[in-house]
PDB file of C-alpha atoms in Angstrom:
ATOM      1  CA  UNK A   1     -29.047  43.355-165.426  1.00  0.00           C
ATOM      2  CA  UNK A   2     -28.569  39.583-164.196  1.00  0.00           C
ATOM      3  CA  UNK A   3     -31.422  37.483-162.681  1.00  0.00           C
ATOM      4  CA  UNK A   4     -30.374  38.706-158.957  1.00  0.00           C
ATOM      5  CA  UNK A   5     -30.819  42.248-159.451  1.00  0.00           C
ATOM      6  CA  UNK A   6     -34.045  41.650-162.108  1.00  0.00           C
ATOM      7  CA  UNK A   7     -35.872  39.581-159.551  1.00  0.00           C
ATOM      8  CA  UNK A   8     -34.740  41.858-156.539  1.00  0.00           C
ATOM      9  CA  UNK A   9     -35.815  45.056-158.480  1.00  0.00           C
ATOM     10  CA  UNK A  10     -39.142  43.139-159.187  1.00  0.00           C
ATOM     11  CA  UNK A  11     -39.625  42.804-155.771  1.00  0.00           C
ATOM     12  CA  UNK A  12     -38.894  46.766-154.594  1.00  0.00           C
ATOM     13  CA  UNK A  13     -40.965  47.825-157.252  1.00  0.00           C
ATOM     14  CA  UNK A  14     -44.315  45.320-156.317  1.00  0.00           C
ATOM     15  CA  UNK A  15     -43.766  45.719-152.724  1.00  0.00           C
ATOM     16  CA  UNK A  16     -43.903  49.604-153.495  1.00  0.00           C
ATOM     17  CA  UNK A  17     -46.995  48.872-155.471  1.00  0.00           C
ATOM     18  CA  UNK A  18     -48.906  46.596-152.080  1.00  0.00           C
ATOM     19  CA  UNK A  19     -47.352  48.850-149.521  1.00  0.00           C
ATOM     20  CA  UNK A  20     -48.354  51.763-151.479  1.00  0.00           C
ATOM     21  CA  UNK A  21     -52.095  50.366-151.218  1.00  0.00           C
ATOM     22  CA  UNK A  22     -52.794  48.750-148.368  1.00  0.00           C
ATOM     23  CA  UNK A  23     -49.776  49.908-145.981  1.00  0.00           C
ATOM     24  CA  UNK A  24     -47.196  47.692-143.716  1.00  0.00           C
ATOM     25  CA  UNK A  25     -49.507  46.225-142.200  1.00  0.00           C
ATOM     26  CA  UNK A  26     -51.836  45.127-145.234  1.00  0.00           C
ATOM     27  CA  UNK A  27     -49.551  44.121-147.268  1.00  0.00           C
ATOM     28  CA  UNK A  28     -48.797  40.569-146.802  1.00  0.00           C
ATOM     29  CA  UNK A  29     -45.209  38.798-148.072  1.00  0.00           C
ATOM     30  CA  UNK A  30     -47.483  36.217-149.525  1.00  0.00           C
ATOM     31  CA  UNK A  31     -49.558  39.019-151.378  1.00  0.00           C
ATOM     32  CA  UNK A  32     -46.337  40.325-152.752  1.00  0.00           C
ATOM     33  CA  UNK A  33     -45.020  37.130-153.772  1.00  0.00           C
ATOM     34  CA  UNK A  34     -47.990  36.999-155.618  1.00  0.00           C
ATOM     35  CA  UNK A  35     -48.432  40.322-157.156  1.00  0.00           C
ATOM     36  CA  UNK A  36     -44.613  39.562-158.143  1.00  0.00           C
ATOM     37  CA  UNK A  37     -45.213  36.028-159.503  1.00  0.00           C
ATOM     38  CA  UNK A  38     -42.268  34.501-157.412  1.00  0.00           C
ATOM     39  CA  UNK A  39     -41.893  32.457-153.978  1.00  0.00           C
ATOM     40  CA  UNK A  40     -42.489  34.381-150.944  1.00  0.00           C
ATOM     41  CA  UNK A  41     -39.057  32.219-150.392  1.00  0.00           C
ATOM     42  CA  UNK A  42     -37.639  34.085-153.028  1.00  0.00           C
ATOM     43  CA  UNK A  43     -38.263  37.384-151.365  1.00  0.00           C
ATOM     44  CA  UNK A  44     -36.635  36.172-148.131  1.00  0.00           C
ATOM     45  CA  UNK A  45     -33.377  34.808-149.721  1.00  0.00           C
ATOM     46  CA  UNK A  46     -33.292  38.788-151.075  1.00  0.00           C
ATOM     47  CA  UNK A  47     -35.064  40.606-147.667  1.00  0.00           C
ATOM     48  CA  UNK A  48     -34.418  39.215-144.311  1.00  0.00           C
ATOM     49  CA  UNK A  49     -37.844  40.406-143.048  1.00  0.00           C
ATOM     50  CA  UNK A  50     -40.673  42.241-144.464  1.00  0.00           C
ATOM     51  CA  UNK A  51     -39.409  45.161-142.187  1.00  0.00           C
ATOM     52  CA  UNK A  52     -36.009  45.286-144.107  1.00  0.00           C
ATOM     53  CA  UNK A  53     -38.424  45.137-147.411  1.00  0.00           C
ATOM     54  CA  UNK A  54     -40.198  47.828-146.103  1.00  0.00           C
ATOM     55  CA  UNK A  55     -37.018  49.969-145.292  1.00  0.00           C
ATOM     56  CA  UNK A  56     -35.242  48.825-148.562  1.00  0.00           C
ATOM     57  CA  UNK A  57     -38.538  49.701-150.511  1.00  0.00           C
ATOM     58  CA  UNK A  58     -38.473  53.410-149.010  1.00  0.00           C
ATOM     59  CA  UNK A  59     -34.696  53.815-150.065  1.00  0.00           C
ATOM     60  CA  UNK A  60     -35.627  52.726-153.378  1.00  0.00           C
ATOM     61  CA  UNK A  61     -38.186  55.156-154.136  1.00  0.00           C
ATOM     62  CA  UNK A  62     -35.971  58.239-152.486  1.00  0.00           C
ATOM     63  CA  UNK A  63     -33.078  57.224-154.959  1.00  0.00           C
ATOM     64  CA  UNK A  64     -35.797  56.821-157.697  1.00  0.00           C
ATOM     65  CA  UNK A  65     -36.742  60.122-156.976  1.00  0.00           C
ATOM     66  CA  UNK A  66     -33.591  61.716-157.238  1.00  0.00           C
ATOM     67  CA  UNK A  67     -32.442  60.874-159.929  1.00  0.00           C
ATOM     68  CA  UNK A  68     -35.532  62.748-161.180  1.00  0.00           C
ATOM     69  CA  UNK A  69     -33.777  65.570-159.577  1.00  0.00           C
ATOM     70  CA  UNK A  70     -32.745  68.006-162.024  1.00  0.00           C
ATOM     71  CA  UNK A  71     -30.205  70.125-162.666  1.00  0.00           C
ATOM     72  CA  UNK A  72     -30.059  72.678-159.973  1.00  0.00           C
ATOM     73  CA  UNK A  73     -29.671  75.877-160.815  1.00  0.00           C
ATOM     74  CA  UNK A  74     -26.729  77.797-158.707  1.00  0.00           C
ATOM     75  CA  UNK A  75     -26.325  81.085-159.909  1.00  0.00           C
ATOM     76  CA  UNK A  76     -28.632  82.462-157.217  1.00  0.00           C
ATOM     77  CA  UNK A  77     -30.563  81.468-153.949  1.00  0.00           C
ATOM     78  CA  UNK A  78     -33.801  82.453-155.316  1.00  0.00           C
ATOM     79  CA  UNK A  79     -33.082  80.078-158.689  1.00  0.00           C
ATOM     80  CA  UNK A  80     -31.418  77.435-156.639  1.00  0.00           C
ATOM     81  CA  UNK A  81     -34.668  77.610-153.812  1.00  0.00           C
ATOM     82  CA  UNK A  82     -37.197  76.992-157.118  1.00  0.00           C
ATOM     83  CA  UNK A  83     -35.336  74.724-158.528  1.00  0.00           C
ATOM     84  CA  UNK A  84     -35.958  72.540-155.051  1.00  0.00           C
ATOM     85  CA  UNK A  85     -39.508  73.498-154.351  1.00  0.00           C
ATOM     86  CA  UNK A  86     -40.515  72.654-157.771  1.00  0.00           C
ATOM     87  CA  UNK A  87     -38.814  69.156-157.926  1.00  0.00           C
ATOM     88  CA  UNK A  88     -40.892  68.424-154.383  1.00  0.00           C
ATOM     89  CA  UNK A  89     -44.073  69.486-155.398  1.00  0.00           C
ATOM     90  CA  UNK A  90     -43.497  67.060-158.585  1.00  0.00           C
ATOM     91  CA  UNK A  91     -42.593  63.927-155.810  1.00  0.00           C
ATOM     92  CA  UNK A  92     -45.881  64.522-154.240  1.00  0.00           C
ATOM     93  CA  UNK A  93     -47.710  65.042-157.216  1.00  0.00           C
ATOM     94  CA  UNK A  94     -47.540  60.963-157.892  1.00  0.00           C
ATOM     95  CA  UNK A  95     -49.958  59.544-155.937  1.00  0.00           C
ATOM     96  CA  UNK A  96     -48.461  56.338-155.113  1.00  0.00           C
ATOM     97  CA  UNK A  97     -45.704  58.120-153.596  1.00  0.00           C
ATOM     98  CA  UNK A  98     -47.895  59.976-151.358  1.00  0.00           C
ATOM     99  CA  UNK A  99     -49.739  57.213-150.056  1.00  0.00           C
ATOM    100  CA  UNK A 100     -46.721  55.405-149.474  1.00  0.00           C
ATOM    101  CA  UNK A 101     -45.353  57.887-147.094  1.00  0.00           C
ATOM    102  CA  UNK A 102     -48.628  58.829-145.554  1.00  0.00           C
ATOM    103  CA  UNK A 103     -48.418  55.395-144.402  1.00  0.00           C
ATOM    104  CA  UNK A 104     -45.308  55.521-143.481  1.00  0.00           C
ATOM    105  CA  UNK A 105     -45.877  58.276-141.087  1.00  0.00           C
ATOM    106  CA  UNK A 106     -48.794  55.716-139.730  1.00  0.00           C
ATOM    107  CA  UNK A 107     -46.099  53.387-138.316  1.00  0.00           C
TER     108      UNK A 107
END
């Protein structure tokens, strides 16, 4: 990874960690600059607005999250249906991840 991506990826992942906590409205740019140990400048140059960090924070964890998807079994509907359910009880098993979209469905 380059310094772009590194300091854009720090970003997602402390902005996940603040938004996670104290939701959209709690969580301050200048309390993830912070948390982050950059410039809240630094977080504009990569997010227009905290909404777009919000937004781009939510993709983030979705892609996270599947690429824990695993291998999907196809042989039968029954396999194939377990194979789902058990990979989304393990998403809302982590904690942070629930809060996060509990307080998404707050907005």
């Amino acid at each position: 990874m380059n310094n772009h991506s590194d300091a854009k990826l720090s970003i997602l992942e402390h902005a996940y960690e603040l938004f996670s906590e104290k939701g959209f409205d709690g969580a301050s740019m200048k309390m993830i600059a912070g948390r982050a140990n950059i410039s809240t400048s630094l977080i504009f140059h990569h997010f227009q607005s905290k909404e777009h960090l919000w937004v781009s924070v939510e993709r983030y964890v979705i892609s996270q999250k599947q690429k824990d998807l695993p291998h999907v079994r196809e042989d039968s509907l029954e396999n194939f249906l377990q194979d789902i359910v058990k990979h989304r009880l393990n998403m809302y098993s982590d904690a942070q991840f629930r809060r996060f979209f509990q307080w998404r469905s707050l907005r």
